[in-house]
């Protein structure tokens, strides 16, 4: 009589399941190496790639303003643009600040008269130990054109300003909405009773308001238009290639940064020759606001 052997089919099934599970685990682990996924690019509402600026996009610009295109500028300002830190630092500078510049020393207007915009740039570098990347010198009409492109600006005028000779109203006190021509008239107003320090407060306040109120939400076309207006209408060594190298950073700022502009008024005292000597602490403050670390 034959004996029927017991079937072990379930052992094969269990072995198959365990082997399949182990194989699946191995394939899952090495799948990304065998079949790498295509890289995805995040885009924002403007259709540009998700971008975070680094320090290579920083720049320091010397701004100057004169009434006529060929005239010596009366108004000076250092601007530090640091998109990674989401800040634009403005430092209005008195025209009578004493600054060394190679073999020429004197106030900013004297240095400009002798060595032009490049001379003032070198003077700034010697005074603050900061590299100026570009200069931009506006005249009345190039400033007004640029300001009008951005739009009107809300400005708080603390007290009524009238012409001392005629008594005519120049600016009413309170919050005023100013266009480009009115902005130019206000920042170059000659009848402030507080003197040059107050003029610089007005300059820093107005330019920071222009940036904070009108730099939000600009398109690539808007930014390119602004760059071309500066390059074509102002006296500058800034080129369109310099703009394109930072276009992504400018777009990042206009889309993501609220109220980036701030201003600081340097302090010091005048010497016996009438030159304004900056305080050492003020120089250190300016360097700090421009993100320059002490060595």
XYZ file of C-alpha atoms in Angstrom:
295
model
C 0.000 0.000 0.000
C 1.455 3.361 -1.057
C 1.682 6.325 1.361
C 0.438 9.723 0.062
C 3.065 12.423 0.646
C 1.983 15.658 2.318
C 1.935 18.652 -0.025
C 4.290 21.555 0.762
C 2.799 23.990 -1.789
C 2.227 26.696 0.820
C 5.981 26.798 1.537
C 6.633 27.777 -2.088
C 3.944 30.441 -1.927
C 5.400 31.969 1.243
C 8.926 31.838 -0.193
C 7.725 33.547 -3.385
C 5.977 36.328 -1.452
C 9.030 37.011 0.744
C 11.369 37.016 -2.266
C 9.079 39.359 -4.189
C 8.870 41.724 -1.207
C 12.659 41.811 -0.824
C 13.124 42.377 -4.556
C 10.564 45.208 -4.529
C 12.378 46.853 -1.639
C 15.704 46.663 -3.474
C 14.191 48.080 -6.695
C 12.506 50.893 -4.735
C 15.830 51.812 -3.135
C 17.751 51.974 -6.415
C 14.945 53.258 -8.666
C 16.084 56.919 -8.457
C 19.579 55.864 -9.491
C 18.352 53.753 -12.409
C 15.719 56.245 -13.607
C 16.470 59.749 -12.319
C 13.462 62.071 -12.338
C 13.463 65.087 -14.574
C 14.348 68.296 -12.704
C 11.356 70.486 -11.893
C 11.544 74.265 -11.834
C 9.265 76.262 -9.580
C 7.789 79.336 -11.173
C 5.984 82.255 -9.623
C 3.142 84.428 -10.886
C 5.464 86.299 -13.250
C 6.607 83.057 -14.850
C 10.240 83.373 -13.719
C 12.099 80.620 -11.923
C 12.134 80.552 -8.153
C 15.251 82.552 -7.312
C 16.989 83.641 -4.133
C 19.615 86.372 -4.582
C 23.034 86.078 -2.979
C 25.742 88.628 -2.212
C 26.977 88.596 -5.823
C 23.946 90.781 -6.666
C 24.915 93.520 -4.205
C 25.949 96.892 -5.537
C 26.857 100.303 -4.183
C 25.935 103.297 -6.319
C 26.898 106.954 -6.045
C 23.889 109.124 -6.953
C 24.309 112.794 -7.800
C 21.874 115.511 -8.836
C 22.342 118.853 -10.543
C 19.886 121.219 -12.180
C 21.611 121.252 -15.556
C 23.191 118.286 -17.300
C 26.682 119.816 -17.453
C 26.575 121.464 -14.002
C 28.477 120.430 -10.885
C 26.095 118.338 -8.745
C 24.872 119.884 -5.510
C 23.321 116.724 -4.066
C 25.081 113.430 -3.332
C 23.923 110.082 -2.002
C 25.398 106.621 -1.515
C 22.986 103.774 -2.170
C 23.681 100.209 -1.067
C 21.464 97.564 -2.691
C 21.545 94.196 -0.901
C 18.676 92.027 -2.167
C 19.581 89.003 -0.033
C 19.175 91.168 3.084
C 16.076 92.807 1.522
C 17.406 96.298 2.129
C 18.303 99.406 0.155
C 20.336 101.751 2.368
C 20.412 105.438 1.416
C 23.042 107.807 2.804
C 22.543 111.445 1.743
C 25.882 113.274 1.868
C 26.544 116.941 2.418
C 28.290 118.577 -0.521
C 30.762 120.202 1.909
C 31.959 116.872 3.371
C 35.749 116.758 3.346
C 37.067 113.715 1.499
C 40.513 112.640 0.251
C 40.822 111.505 -3.360
C 44.314 110.603 -4.550
C 46.266 113.836 -4.966
C 43.088 115.901 -4.676
C 41.316 116.596 -1.416
C 38.416 118.856 -0.639
C 34.655 118.838 -0.462
C 32.616 116.796 -2.892
C 31.812 119.678 -5.219
C 35.502 120.637 -5.431
C 36.514 117.057 -6.174
C 33.846 116.769 -8.856
C 34.992 120.027 -10.448
C 38.557 118.721 -10.696
C 38.101 115.000 -11.390
C 34.435 114.449 -12.247
C 32.234 111.551 -11.165
C 35.106 109.064 -10.991
C 36.931 111.385 -8.625
C 33.956 111.507 -6.247
C 33.695 107.709 -6.415
C 37.341 107.352 -5.376
C 36.764 109.894 -2.606
C 33.862 107.802 -1.280
C 36.016 104.694 -1.333
C 38.774 106.473 0.595
C 36.328 107.986 3.059
C 34.282 104.870 3.837
C 36.554 102.067 2.622
C 33.698 100.843 0.446
C 33.860 100.110 -3.255
C 31.491 102.136 -5.423
C 30.361 99.954 -8.306
C 28.641 102.642 -10.377
C 27.763 106.313 -10.472
C 24.579 107.942 -11.775
C 24.311 111.716 -12.174
C 20.805 113.016 -12.773
C 19.862 116.455 -13.957
C 16.450 118.040 -13.352
C 14.797 116.585 -16.440
C 16.161 113.032 -16.208
C 15.106 112.923 -12.537
C 11.592 114.178 -13.296
C 11.172 111.704 -16.152
C 12.210 108.767 -13.977
C 10.039 109.918 -11.060
C 6.991 110.331 -13.291
C 7.449 106.836 -14.693
C 7.186 105.455 -11.163
C 4.130 107.580 -10.387
C 3.177 110.112 -7.757
C 4.552 109.877 -4.232
C 2.817 110.553 -0.930
C 5.038 112.899 1.094
C 4.454 114.270 4.587
C 5.409 117.961 4.673
C 5.693 119.033 8.339
C 5.007 122.744 7.888
C 3.849 125.176 5.228
C 6.579 126.473 2.919
C 6.207 129.874 1.321
C 8.451 131.966 -0.890
C 10.248 134.419 1.447
C 10.223 137.177 -1.174
C 6.719 136.937 -2.606
C 4.896 135.088 0.160
C 3.465 132.686 -2.414
C 2.635 129.173 -1.230
C 5.228 126.624 -2.298
C 4.061 123.572 -0.332
C 1.161 123.175 2.074
C 1.721 121.248 5.290
C 0.388 117.720 5.701
C 0.352 114.702 3.438
C 0.770 115.800 -0.182
C 0.738 113.766 -3.397
C 3.648 114.970 -5.519
C 4.535 114.290 -9.148
C 8.070 114.291 -10.540
C 8.372 118.041 -10.985
C 7.024 118.742 -7.489
C 9.352 116.119 -6.001
C 12.330 117.757 -7.665
C 11.258 121.177 -6.397
C 10.836 119.839 -2.862
C 14.175 118.033 -2.551
C 16.054 121.016 -4.049
C 14.126 123.645 -2.060
C 16.434 126.499 -1.076
C 14.366 128.074 1.691
C 14.471 125.444 4.437
C 15.314 127.410 7.574
C 16.997 124.392 9.208
C 19.875 124.313 6.701
C 21.705 121.563 4.859
C 21.069 118.829 7.430
C 17.332 119.187 6.986
C 17.763 119.217 3.211
C 19.438 115.811 3.502
C 16.599 114.528 5.698
C 14.153 115.608 2.988
C 16.318 113.988 0.302
C 16.585 110.682 2.159
C 12.896 110.681 3.069
C 11.645 111.455 -0.435
C 13.895 108.979 -2.279
C 13.114 106.182 0.178
C 9.382 106.937 -0.226
C 9.740 106.832 -4.013
C 11.317 103.382 -3.793
C 8.995 101.956 -1.149
C 5.797 103.248 -2.750
C 6.568 102.705 -6.422
C 9.003 99.786 -6.658
C 6.462 97.099 -5.762
C 5.047 94.816 -8.448
C 7.130 95.959 -11.401
C 7.338 93.710 -14.444
C 10.437 92.762 -16.393
C 9.423 95.323 -19.020
C 9.077 98.024 -16.350
C 12.528 97.259 -14.950
C 14.120 97.252 -18.395
C 12.456 100.588 -19.144
C 13.850 102.088 -15.939
C 17.338 100.774 -16.738
C 17.189 102.257 -20.239
C 15.944 105.606 -18.915
C 18.897 105.807 -16.529
C 21.436 104.686 -19.132
C 20.147 106.943 -21.908
C 19.136 110.076 -19.977
C 21.574 110.310 -17.065
C 25.354 110.531 -16.913
C 26.398 107.070 -15.729
C 28.863 104.228 -16.166
C 26.045 101.704 -15.565
C 25.503 99.549 -18.651
C 22.579 97.406 -19.742
C 24.738 94.311 -19.202
C 25.071 95.414 -15.576
C 21.290 95.482 -15.386
C 20.765 92.071 -16.993
C 23.307 90.519 -14.618
C 21.018 91.566 -11.717
C 17.607 91.376 -13.369
C 16.528 88.323 -11.350
C 17.551 90.085 -8.132
C 15.569 93.204 -9.075
C 12.529 91.040 -9.844
C 12.935 89.248 -6.530
C 12.997 92.583 -4.686
C 9.983 94.048 -6.462
C 7.938 90.885 -5.886
C 8.985 89.886 -2.382
C 10.395 92.816 -0.411
C 8.180 95.384 1.297
C 9.603 98.830 2.115
C 13.266 97.935 1.485
C 14.529 101.536 1.471
C 15.837 103.189 4.627
C 18.016 106.245 5.081
C 20.674 107.443 7.475
C 21.944 111.001 7.932
C 25.682 111.134 8.783
C 26.831 113.486 11.496
C 30.042 115.364 12.288
C 31.209 118.946 12.649
C 32.666 121.733 10.535
C 36.326 122.684 10.915
C 37.869 126.146 10.819
C 38.094 125.957 7.014
C 34.389 125.340 6.570
C 34.773 121.669 5.647
C 32.406 119.172 7.231
C 34.326 116.361 8.957
C 32.397 113.146 9.446
C 32.443 111.556 12.877
C 34.350 108.259 13.055
C 31.305 106.637 14.649
C 29.153 107.882 11.785
C 31.552 106.330 9.278
C 31.323 103.006 11.149
C 27.529 103.247 11.146
C 27.493 103.818 7.388
C 29.732 100.796 6.822
C 27.476 98.706 9.048
C 24.332 99.815 7.185
C 26.026 98.853 3.948
C 26.713 95.381 5.262
C 30.491 95.804 5.392
C 32.068 93.653 8.078
C 35.044 95.010 9.952
C 38.295 93.145 9.329
